């Protein structure tokens, strides 16, 4: 990886860490959506998060086009694909948003819901529109160069354990709790590793698998393709890996993929899911999770916790923020 020269030696525009501005965007979405935590209405939560995200995005100087506006799959209100964002200044950027990954978690008041946005050079994000689902393996830097989605689960877990100097039974594997994963869960448990079943939110799961001290070592299973690309943007800054293989649900989707020129057997690497090494990523917790604490509303203040990453520099920052509640009243329920 080539490391940038000191910012003072560069064109400052190119070296700007846009992610530090994007964190305001995910904070806004989390604060707005967060009012709906535990209120039993996932669309209202998503709607509030989308609205706040859009409003705050209009304050950021950049030239973006939404290539992943996750709403389609969940029939949620969205920042739609092809929508232009920012004031149009500077080089073109692809934008991937998920104002809430985990709307159901939010509605139920369960762990691991977050608001997320990622940006990368224009044209560098994989187009997820042909196939909704993707089989994934994600792990952190220790075993990033060792795992391979084509290997049996057992072998991958042994490779991770060895690289992390752990016993296999000390590994925790994050898996979306879905009937389609029944066999995978059995395979994982047969190795002695633990499973951490999550109801939704495999973006949080993927990032947790790449970070130290989150209690998650690996993420496996089939989740959303858009979430895979969003995760890849973050994973690049951690030195971890995501590998994905498209998982069409039926013949119709299979044909759509083939027509789009996609190879359904291919294992897509982190660098194929997002080819640019210039990725910006920000996420803010809505509810508590392995990665982030959720929004806290306490009297006159609102507290948020976010993670901000940039792949070119490999920086990962945790941002704790306090917001004046009176400024956010319009999003109250
Ligand atoms: C995952 C998860 C999301 O979709 O990608 C999942 O991260 C996969 O789809 O939070 P299914 O729910 O259909 O299995 C979500 O649950 C919702 O976007
Ligand atoms: Mg999602
Ligand atoms: Mg969503």
mmCIF file of C-alpha atoms and ligand atoms in Angstrom:
data_model
loop_
_atom_site.group_PDB
_atom_site.id
_atom_site.type_symbol
_atom_site.label_atom_id
_atom_site.label_comp_id
_atom_site.label_asym_id
_atom_site.label_seq_id
_atom_site.Cartn_x
_atom_site.Cartn_y
_atom_site.Cartn_z
ATOM 1 C CA UNK A 1 0.000 0.000 0.000
ATOM 2 C CA UNK A 2 1.378 3.403 -0.858
ATOM 3 C CA UNK A 3 1.057 5.857 1.973
ATOM 4 C CA UNK A 4 0.273 9.452 1.122
ATOM 5 C CA UNK A 5 2.938 12.068 1.493
ATOM 6 C CA UNK A 6 2.352 14.678 4.137
ATOM 7 C CA UNK A 7 -0.806 16.657 3.425
ATOM 8 C CA UNK A 8 1.177 19.864 3.195
ATOM 9 C CA UNK A 9 3.012 18.464 0.176
ATOM 10 C CA UNK A 10 -0.154 17.542 -1.614
ATOM 11 C CA UNK A 11 -3.085 19.057 -3.281
ATOM 12 C CA UNK A 12 -5.138 19.528 -0.121
ATOM 13 C CA UNK A 13 -8.428 18.905 -1.870
ATOM 14 C CA UNK A 14 -7.372 15.373 -2.827
ATOM 15 C CA UNK A 15 -6.130 14.621 0.638
ATOM 16 C CA UNK A 16 -9.157 15.842 2.510
ATOM 17 C CA UNK A 17 -10.638 13.322 4.923
ATOM 18 C CA UNK A 18 -14.219 13.605 3.810
ATOM 19 C CA UNK A 19 -15.197 10.941 6.337
ATOM 20 C CA UNK A 20 -14.743 13.479 9.110
ATOM 21 C CA UNK A 21 -17.547 15.486 7.546
ATOM 22 C CA UNK A 22 -19.619 12.435 6.799
ATOM 23 C CA UNK A 23 -19.773 11.583 10.471
ATOM 24 C CA UNK A 24 -22.074 14.573 10.924
ATOM 25 C CA UNK A 25 -24.355 12.959 8.385
ATOM 26 C CA UNK A 26 -24.599 9.618 10.173
ATOM 27 C CA UNK A 27 -24.919 11.356 13.539
ATOM 28 C CA UNK A 28 -27.901 13.272 12.203
ATOM 29 C CA UNK A 29 -29.513 10.126 10.805
ATOM 30 C CA UNK A 30 -28.927 8.247 14.065
ATOM 31 C CA UNK A 31 -30.332 11.050 16.200
ATOM 32 C CA UNK A 32 -33.445 11.359 14.031
ATOM 33 C CA UNK A 33 -33.985 7.613 13.604
ATOM 34 C CA UNK A 34 -33.029 6.999 17.204
ATOM 35 C CA UNK A 35 -36.182 8.687 18.444
ATOM 36 C CA UNK A 36 -37.994 5.675 17.023
ATOM 37 C CA UNK A 37 -35.952 3.042 18.851
ATOM 38 C CA UNK A 38 -38.370 0.611 20.429
ATOM 39 C CA UNK A 39 -41.412 2.333 18.954
ATOM 40 C CA UNK A 40 -42.381 -0.597 16.771
ATOM 41 C CA UNK A 41 -42.435 1.309 13.474
ATOM 42 C CA UNK A 42 -39.453 0.536 11.250
ATOM 43 C CA UNK A 43 -40.584 2.651 8.322
ATOM 44 C CA UNK A 44 -41.048 5.729 10.480
ATOM 45 C CA UNK A 45 -37.553 5.194 11.892
ATOM 46 C CA UNK A 46 -36.070 4.806 8.433
ATOM 47 C CA UNK A 47 -37.993 7.793 7.103
ATOM 48 C CA UNK A 48 -36.678 10.040 9.867
ATOM 49 C CA UNK A 49 -33.107 8.812 9.307
ATOM 50 C CA UNK A 50 -33.315 9.319 5.529
ATOM 51 C CA UNK A 51 -34.697 12.821 5.968
ATOM 52 C CA UNK A 52 -31.980 13.861 8.415
ATOM 53 C CA UNK A 53 -29.268 12.238 6.330
ATOM 54 C CA UNK A 54 -30.378 14.063 3.199
ATOM 55 C CA UNK A 55 -30.582 17.402 4.952
ATOM 56 C CA UNK A 56 -27.121 17.096 6.472
ATOM 57 C CA UNK A 57 -25.595 15.803 3.226
ATOM 58 C CA UNK A 58 -26.635 18.999 1.506
ATOM 59 C CA UNK A 59 -24.126 20.856 3.697
ATOM 60 C CA UNK A 60 -21.126 18.791 2.541
ATOM 61 C CA UNK A 61 -19.021 19.918 -0.405
ATOM 62 C CA UNK A 62 -18.579 17.050 -2.817
ATOM 63 C CA UNK A 63 -19.749 15.673 -6.110
ATOM 64 C CA UNK A 64 -21.579 12.447 -5.356
ATOM 65 C CA UNK A 65 -23.935 10.029 -7.027
ATOM 66 C CA UNK A 66 -25.843 7.447 -5.020
ATOM 67 C CA UNK A 67 -24.959 4.001 -6.330
ATOM 68 C CA UNK A 68 -26.247 2.142 -3.307
ATOM 69 C CA UNK A 69 -29.410 3.439 -1.736
ATOM 70 C CA UNK A 70 -30.305 0.367 0.232
ATOM 71 C CA UNK A 71 -34.020 1.044 0.497
ATOM 72 C CA UNK A 72 -35.109 -1.057 -2.474
ATOM 73 C CA UNK A 73 -34.679 -4.470 -0.920
ATOM 74 C CA UNK A 74 -36.563 -3.510 2.221
ATOM 75 C CA UNK A 75 -39.056 -1.298 0.392
ATOM 76 C CA UNK A 76 -37.970 1.532 2.628
ATOM 77 C CA UNK A 77 -37.824 5.234 1.832
ATOM 78 C CA UNK A 78 -34.454 5.855 0.307
ATOM 79 C CA UNK A 79 -31.837 8.049 -1.068
ATOM 80 C CA UNK A 80 -32.458 6.667 -4.524
ATOM 81 C CA UNK A 81 -29.919 5.243 -6.937
ATOM 82 C CA UNK A 82 -28.640 7.845 -9.343
ATOM 83 C CA UNK A 83 -29.537 10.720 -7.004
ATOM 84 C CA UNK A 84 -26.924 13.492 -7.095
ATOM 85 C CA UNK A 85 -25.617 14.595 -3.732
ATOM 86 C CA UNK A 86 -23.474 17.449 -2.483
ATOM 87 C CA UNK A 87 -22.828 20.752 -4.194
ATOM 88 C CA UNK A 88 -21.188 19.177 -7.244
ATOM 89 C CA UNK A 89 -17.697 20.440 -6.374
ATOM 90 C CA UNK A 90 -14.603 18.281 -6.815
ATOM 91 C CA UNK A 91 -13.994 14.845 -8.329
ATOM 92 C CA UNK A 92 -16.918 12.471 -8.832
ATOM 93 C CA UNK A 93 -17.596 10.060 -5.975
ATOM 94 C CA UNK A 94 -19.775 6.977 -5.621
ATOM 95 C CA UNK A 95 -21.981 7.129 -2.555
ATOM 96 C CA UNK A 96 -23.413 4.172 -0.647
ATOM 97 C CA UNK A 97 -25.886 4.876 2.113
ATOM 98 C CA UNK A 98 -27.834 2.867 4.587
ATOM 99 C CA UNK A 99 -29.522 5.455 6.816
ATOM 100 C CA UNK A 100 -30.397 2.561 9.118
ATOM 101 C CA UNK A 101 -28.960 -0.904 8.760
ATOM 102 C CA UNK A 102 -31.269 -2.706 11.127
ATOM 103 C CA UNK A 103 -34.638 -0.948 10.887
ATOM 104 C CA UNK A 104 -36.307 -3.927 12.547
ATOM 105 C CA UNK A 105 -33.682 -3.876 15.304
ATOM 106 C CA UNK A 106 -34.461 -0.199 15.755
ATOM 107 C CA UNK A 107 -38.209 -0.748 15.878
ATOM 108 C CA UNK A 108 -37.806 -3.522 18.437
ATOM 109 C CA UNK A 109 -35.099 -1.775 20.455
ATOM 110 C CA UNK A 110 -32.559 -4.529 19.794
ATOM 111 C CA UNK A 111 -28.786 -4.344 19.504
ATOM 112 C CA UNK A 112 -26.575 -3.465 16.537
ATOM 113 C CA UNK A 113 -28.589 -0.963 14.481
ATOM 114 C CA UNK A 114 -26.480 1.729 12.893
ATOM 115 C CA UNK A 115 -26.531 4.516 10.361
ATOM 116 C CA UNK A 116 -23.875 4.324 7.675
ATOM 117 C CA UNK A 117 -22.479 6.110 4.664
ATOM 118 C CA UNK A 118 -19.499 5.292 2.460
ATOM 119 C CA UNK A 119 -17.923 7.124 -0.455
ATOM 120 C CA UNK A 120 -15.229 6.180 -2.935
ATOM 121 C CA UNK A 121 -13.931 7.357 -6.297
ATOM 122 C CA UNK A 122 -16.611 7.495 -8.990
ATOM 123 C CA UNK A 123 -17.209 4.146 -10.702
ATOM 124 C CA UNK A 124 -15.282 2.144 -8.112
ATOM 125 C CA UNK A 125 -18.123 0.439 -6.260
ATOM 126 C CA UNK A 126 -19.463 -2.900 -7.460
ATOM 127 C CA UNK A 127 -22.979 -2.543 -8.854
ATOM 128 C CA UNK A 128 -25.193 -4.630 -6.550
ATOM 129 C CA UNK A 129 -28.428 -4.150 -8.465
ATOM 130 C CA UNK A 130 -28.538 -7.548 -10.217
ATOM 131 C CA UNK A 131 -28.408 -9.821 -7.169
ATOM 132 C CA UNK A 132 -29.777 -8.963 -3.720
ATOM 133 C CA UNK A 133 -27.803 -11.473 -1.687
ATOM 134 C CA UNK A 134 -24.176 -12.357 -1.307
ATOM 135 C CA UNK A 135 -22.407 -15.081 0.617
ATOM 136 C CA UNK A 136 -19.707 -13.500 2.772
ATOM 137 C CA UNK A 137 -16.670 -14.247 4.837
ATOM 138 C CA UNK A 138 -15.175 -11.419 6.852
ATOM 139 C CA UNK A 139 -12.258 -11.353 9.244
ATOM 140 C CA UNK A 140 -9.626 -8.957 10.542
ATOM 141 C CA UNK A 141 -6.030 -8.313 9.469
ATOM 142 C CA UNK A 142 -4.477 -11.355 11.195
ATOM 143 C CA UNK A 143 -6.064 -13.862 8.854
ATOM 144 C CA UNK A 144 -7.001 -11.555 5.995
ATOM 145 C CA UNK A 145 -4.604 -13.175 3.542
ATOM 146 C CA UNK A 146 -5.376 -16.732 4.625
ATOM 147 C CA UNK A 147 -9.124 -17.280 4.474
ATOM 148 C CA UNK A 148 -10.872 -18.249 1.262
ATOM 149 C CA UNK A 149 -14.610 -18.518 0.733
ATOM 150 C CA UNK A 150 -14.007 -21.612 -1.415
ATOM 151 C CA UNK A 151 -12.538 -23.542 1.518
ATOM 152 C CA UNK A 152 -14.677 -25.546 3.931
ATOM 153 C CA UNK A 153 -15.891 -23.574 6.963
ATOM 154 C CA UNK A 154 -13.819 -25.733 9.267
ATOM 155 C CA UNK A 155 -10.621 -24.983 7.422
ATOM 156 C CA UNK A 156 -11.245 -21.237 7.404
ATOM 157 C CA UNK A 157 -11.927 -21.227 11.135
ATOM 158 C CA UNK A 158 -8.744 -23.159 11.829
ATOM 159 C CA UNK A 159 -6.793 -20.660 9.750
ATOM 160 C CA UNK A 160 -8.292 -17.750 11.663
ATOM 161 C CA UNK A 161 -7.651 -19.395 15.009
ATOM 162 C CA UNK A 162 -4.028 -20.074 14.170
ATOM 163 C CA UNK A 163 -3.442 -16.554 12.913
ATOM 164 C CA UNK A 164 -5.051 -15.112 16.036
ATOM 165 C CA UNK A 165 -3.178 -17.522 18.318
ATOM 166 C CA UNK A 166 -6.452 -18.778 19.714
ATOM 167 C CA UNK A 167 -8.070 -22.152 19.995
ATOM 168 C CA UNK A 168 -10.929 -22.700 17.591
ATOM 169 C CA UNK A 169 -13.285 -22.958 20.546
ATOM 170 C CA UNK A 170 -12.255 -19.439 21.507
ATOM 171 C CA UNK A 171 -13.524 -18.012 18.220
ATOM 172 C CA UNK A 172 -16.863 -16.257 17.871
ATOM 173 C CA UNK A 173 -18.558 -16.316 14.494
ATOM 174 C CA UNK A 174 -21.223 -13.764 13.712
ATOM 175 C CA UNK A 175 -24.097 -15.115 11.590
ATOM 176 C CA UNK A 176 -27.442 -13.651 10.552
ATOM 177 C CA UNK A 177 -30.173 -15.696 12.210
ATOM 178 C CA UNK A 178 -31.946 -17.094 9.150
ATOM 179 C CA UNK A 179 -33.300 -20.539 8.257
ATOM 180 C CA UNK A 180 -30.941 -20.531 5.248
ATOM 181 C CA UNK A 181 -28.023 -20.687 7.691
ATOM 182 C CA UNK A 182 -29.075 -23.820 9.551
ATOM 183 C CA UNK A 183 -26.339 -25.948 8.004
ATOM 184 C CA UNK A 184 -23.700 -23.263 8.314
ATOM 185 C CA UNK A 185 -24.492 -22.893 12.015
ATOM 186 C CA UNK A 186 -24.099 -26.645 12.478
ATOM 187 C CA UNK A 187 -20.785 -26.628 10.653
ATOM 188 C CA UNK A 188 -19.466 -23.773 12.766
ATOM 189 C CA UNK A 189 -20.547 -25.364 16.042
ATOM 190 C CA UNK A 190 -19.066 -28.704 15.003
ATOM 191 C CA UNK A 191 -15.634 -27.056 14.973
ATOM 192 C CA UNK A 192 -16.140 -25.947 18.578
ATOM 193 C CA UNK A 193 -16.409 -22.277 17.666
ATOM 194 C CA UNK A 194 -19.225 -20.194 19.116
ATOM 195 C CA UNK A 195 -21.924 -18.566 17.081
ATOM 196 C CA UNK A 196 -23.168 -15.068 17.659
ATOM 197 C CA UNK A 197 -26.554 -14.980 16.007
ATOM 198 C CA UNK A 198 -27.779 -11.562 14.926
ATOM 199 C CA UNK A 199 -31.302 -10.741 13.825
ATOM 200 C CA UNK A 200 -30.167 -8.084 11.315
ATOM 201 C CA UNK A 201 -27.298 -5.688 10.799
ATOM 202 C CA UNK A 202 -24.499 -7.511 9.063
ATOM 203 C CA UNK A 203 -22.644 -4.248 8.385
ATOM 204 C CA UNK A 204 -22.021 -3.887 12.121
ATOM 205 C CA UNK A 205 -21.209 -7.599 12.258
ATOM 206 C CA UNK A 206 -18.703 -7.353 9.432
ATOM 207 C CA UNK A 207 -16.862 -4.400 10.893
ATOM 208 C CA UNK A 208 -16.848 -5.976 14.341
ATOM 209 C CA UNK A 209 -15.220 -9.064 12.819
ATOM 210 C CA UNK A 210 -12.375 -6.868 11.556
ATOM 211 C CA UNK A 211 -11.698 -5.025 14.801
ATOM 212 C CA UNK A 212 -9.917 -6.076 17.983
ATOM 213 C CA UNK A 213 -11.833 -6.499 21.227
ATOM 214 C CA UNK A 214 -15.304 -6.587 19.749
ATOM 215 C CA UNK A 215 -15.850 -10.192 20.727
ATOM 216 C CA UNK A 216 -16.376 -11.178 17.089
ATOM 217 C CA UNK A 217 -13.632 -12.938 15.096
ATOM 218 C CA UNK A 218 -15.329 -13.877 11.847
ATOM 219 C CA UNK A 219 -18.573 -13.197 10.047
ATOM 220 C CA UNK A 220 -20.078 -15.837 7.766
ATOM 221 C CA UNK A 221 -23.243 -16.335 5.788
ATOM 222 C CA UNK A 222 -25.539 -14.777 3.242
ATOM 223 C CA UNK A 223 -26.557 -11.130 3.654
ATOM 224 C CA UNK A 224 -27.410 -8.171 1.477
ATOM 225 C CA UNK A 225 -25.104 -7.384 -1.459
ATOM 226 C CA UNK A 226 -25.363 -3.617 -0.819
ATOM 227 C CA UNK A 227 -24.333 -4.227 2.795
ATOM 228 C CA UNK A 228 -21.350 -6.198 1.495
ATOM 229 C CA UNK A 229 -20.100 -3.249 -0.520
ATOM 230 C CA UNK A 230 -20.688 -0.777 2.282
ATOM 231 C CA UNK A 231 -18.801 -3.116 4.591
ATOM 232 C CA UNK A 232 -15.935 -3.408 2.090
ATOM 233 C CA UNK A 233 -15.440 0.375 2.182
ATOM 234 C CA UNK A 234 -14.942 0.178 5.942
ATOM 235 C CA UNK A 235 -12.948 -3.023 5.946
ATOM 236 C CA UNK A 236 -10.331 -1.478 3.663
ATOM 237 C CA UNK A 237 -9.313 0.905 6.415
ATOM 238 C CA UNK A 238 -8.966 -1.897 8.965
ATOM 239 C CA UNK A 239 -6.686 -4.155 6.922
ATOM 240 C CA UNK A 240 -9.273 -6.913 7.221
ATOM 241 C CA UNK A 241 -10.931 -8.789 4.402
ATOM 242 C CA UNK A 242 -14.361 -9.448 2.960
ATOM 243 C CA UNK A 243 -14.904 -12.007 0.246
ATOM 244 C CA UNK A 244 -18.290 -12.329 -1.416
ATOM 245 C CA UNK A 245 -20.019 -14.635 -3.851
ATOM 246 C CA UNK A 246 -23.318 -13.598 -5.380
ATOM 247 C CA UNK A 247 -26.214 -15.754 -4.184
ATOM 248 C CA UNK A 248 -29.236 -15.418 -6.489
ATOM 249 C CA UNK A 249 -32.497 -16.546 -4.920
ATOM 250 C CA UNK A 250 -34.045 -18.032 -8.067
ATOM 251 C CA UNK A 251 -33.532 -18.681 -11.775
ATOM 252 C CA UNK A 252 -34.859 -15.281 -12.709
ATOM 253 C CA UNK A 253 -32.244 -13.522 -10.614
ATOM 254 C CA UNK A 254 -29.594 -15.902 -11.871
ATOM 255 C CA UNK A 255 -30.462 -14.956 -15.443
ATOM 256 C CA UNK A 256 -30.409 -11.264 -14.565
ATOM 257 C CA UNK A 257 -26.890 -11.692 -13.223
ATOM 258 C CA UNK A 258 -25.725 -13.606 -16.283
ATOM 259 C CA UNK A 259 -27.268 -10.976 -18.559
ATOM 260 C CA UNK A 260 -25.351 -8.340 -16.610
ATOM 261 C CA UNK A 261 -22.161 -10.236 -17.426
ATOM 262 C CA UNK A 262 -21.542 -11.401 -13.866
ATOM 263 C CA UNK A 263 -19.725 -14.597 -12.985
ATOM 264 C CA UNK A 264 -21.764 -16.312 -10.291
ATOM 265 C CA UNK A 265 -18.901 -18.571 -9.255
ATOM 266 C CA UNK A 266 -16.437 -15.752 -8.780
ATOM 267 C CA UNK A 267 -15.238 -14.874 -5.318
ATOM 268 C CA UNK A 268 -15.215 -11.097 -5.140
ATOM 269 C CA UNK A 269 -12.454 -9.702 -2.981
ATOM 270 C CA UNK A 270 -12.464 -6.513 -0.932
ATOM 271 C CA UNK A 271 -10.662 -4.752 -3.787
ATOM 272 C CA UNK A 272 -13.214 -5.931 -6.321
ATOM 273 C CA UNK A 273 -16.194 -4.889 -4.227
ATOM 274 C CA UNK A 274 -14.674 -1.431 -4.144
ATOM 275 C CA UNK A 275 -11.742 -0.915 -6.474
ATOM 276 C CA UNK A 276 -10.691 2.513 -5.203
ATOM 277 C CA UNK A 277 -8.166 2.773 -2.391
ATOM 278 C CA UNK A 278 -9.720 6.122 -1.583
ATOM 279 C CA UNK A 279 -12.739 5.176 0.538
ATOM 280 C CA UNK A 280 -14.414 7.200 3.227
ATOM 281 C CA UNK A 281 -16.703 5.608 5.765
ATOM 282 C CA UNK A 282 -18.711 6.809 8.723
ATOM 283 C CA UNK A 283 -21.197 5.015 10.958
ATOM 284 C CA UNK A 284 -23.106 6.038 14.078
ATOM 285 C CA UNK A 285 -24.813 3.639 16.468
ATOM 286 C CA UNK A 286 -28.595 3.806 16.840
ATOM 287 C CA UNK A 287 -28.823 1.018 19.379
ATOM 288 C CA UNK A 288 -26.012 -0.465 21.455
ATOM 289 C CA UNK A 289 -23.891 -3.050 19.714
ATOM 290 C CA UNK A 290 -20.569 -4.863 19.479
ATOM 291 C CA UNK A 291 -19.140 -1.981 17.507
ATOM 292 C CA UNK A 292 -20.828 1.167 18.769
ATOM 293 C CA UNK A 293 -22.966 2.460 21.598
ATOM 294 C CA UNK A 294 -26.417 3.651 20.590
ATOM 295 C CA UNK A 295 -27.805 7.181 20.807
ATOM 296 C CA UNK A 296 -28.540 8.383 24.337
ATOM 297 C CA UNK A 297 -31.083 11.111 24.945
ATOM 298 C CA UNK A 298 -30.548 12.732 28.304
ATOM 299 C CA UNK A 299 -32.372 15.955 29.014
ATOM 300 C CA UNK A 300 -30.781 18.789 27.162
ATOM 301 C CA UNK A 301 -28.078 16.704 25.491
ATOM 302 C CA UNK A 302 -27.949 13.870 23.013
ATOM 303 C CA UNK A 303 -24.894 11.587 22.997
ATOM 304 C CA UNK A 304 -23.684 9.689 19.936
ATOM 305 C CA UNK A 305 -20.820 7.342 19.231
ATOM 306 C CA UNK A 306 -19.418 6.919 15.736
ATOM 307 C CA UNK A 307 -16.607 5.293 13.841
ATOM 308 C CA UNK A 308 -14.858 7.159 11.045
ATOM 309 C CA UNK A 309 -12.507 5.471 8.614
ATOM 310 C CA UNK A 310 -10.435 6.328 5.618
ATOM 311 C CA UNK A 311 -8.737 3.617 3.627
ATOM 312 C CA UNK A 312 -5.910 5.580 2.027
ATOM 313 C CA UNK A 313 -4.450 6.492 5.396
ATOM 314 C CA UNK A 314 -5.811 3.439 7.212
ATOM 315 C CA UNK A 315 -7.157 5.610 10.002
ATOM 316 C CA UNK A 316 -9.966 4.458 12.262
ATOM 317 C CA UNK A 317 -11.350 7.046 14.639
ATOM 318 C CA UNK A 318 -13.982 6.727 17.322
ATOM 319 C CA UNK A 319 -15.950 9.922 17.679
ATOM 320 C CA UNK A 320 -17.972 10.668 20.803
ATOM 321 C CA UNK A 321 -20.255 13.625 20.377
ATOM 322 C CA UNK A 322 -22.665 15.631 22.433
ATOM 323 C CA UNK A 323 -25.489 17.453 20.705
ATOM 324 C CA UNK A 324 -27.810 20.117 22.012
ATOM 325 C CA UNK A 325 -31.219 18.420 22.143
ATOM 326 C CA UNK A 326 -33.123 21.641 21.434
ATOM 327 C CA UNK A 327 -31.538 21.767 17.957
ATOM 328 C CA UNK A 328 -32.984 18.365 17.097
ATOM 329 C CA UNK A 329 -36.520 18.815 18.380
ATOM 330 C CA UNK A 330 -38.069 18.617 14.947
ATOM 331 C CA UNK A 331 -37.173 14.946 14.773
ATOM 332 C CA UNK A 332 -38.814 14.081 18.081
ATOM 333 C CA UNK A 333 -41.695 11.707 18.013
HETATM 334 C C1 LIG B 1 -28.596 -8.173 6.033
HETATM 335 C C2 LIG B 1 -28.656 -7.195 7.183
HETATM 336 C C3 LIG B 1 -29.696 -6.146 7.039
HETATM 337 O O1 LIG B 1 -30.816 -7.533 5.430
HETATM 338 O O2 LIG B 1 -27.906 -7.653 4.934
HETATM 339 C C4 LIG B 1 -29.994 -8.649 5.677
HETATM 340 O O3 LIG B 1 -27.439 -6.520 7.336
HETATM 341 C C5 LIG B 1 -30.089 -9.668 4.567
HETATM 342 O O4 LIG B 1 -31.404 -9.806 4.064
HETATM 343 O O5 LIG B 1 -29.826 -5.446 8.254
HETATM 344 P P1 LIG B 1 -32.585 -10.665 4.778
HETATM 345 O O6 LIG B 1 -33.053 -9.832 5.959
HETATM 346 O O7 LIG B 1 -33.648 -10.787 3.722
HETATM 347 O O8 LIG B 1 -32.013 -11.962 5.191
HETATM 348 C C6 LIG B 1 -31.019 -6.739 6.590
HETATM 349 O O9 LIG B 1 -31.561 -7.580 7.598
HETATM 350 C C7 LIG B 1 -31.994 -5.603 6.301
HETATM 351 O O10 LIG B 1 -31.426 -4.666 5.414
HETATM 352 MG MG1 LIG B 2 -29.506 -2.520 5.299
HETATM 353 MG MG1 LIG B 3 -31.581 0.258 5.790
#
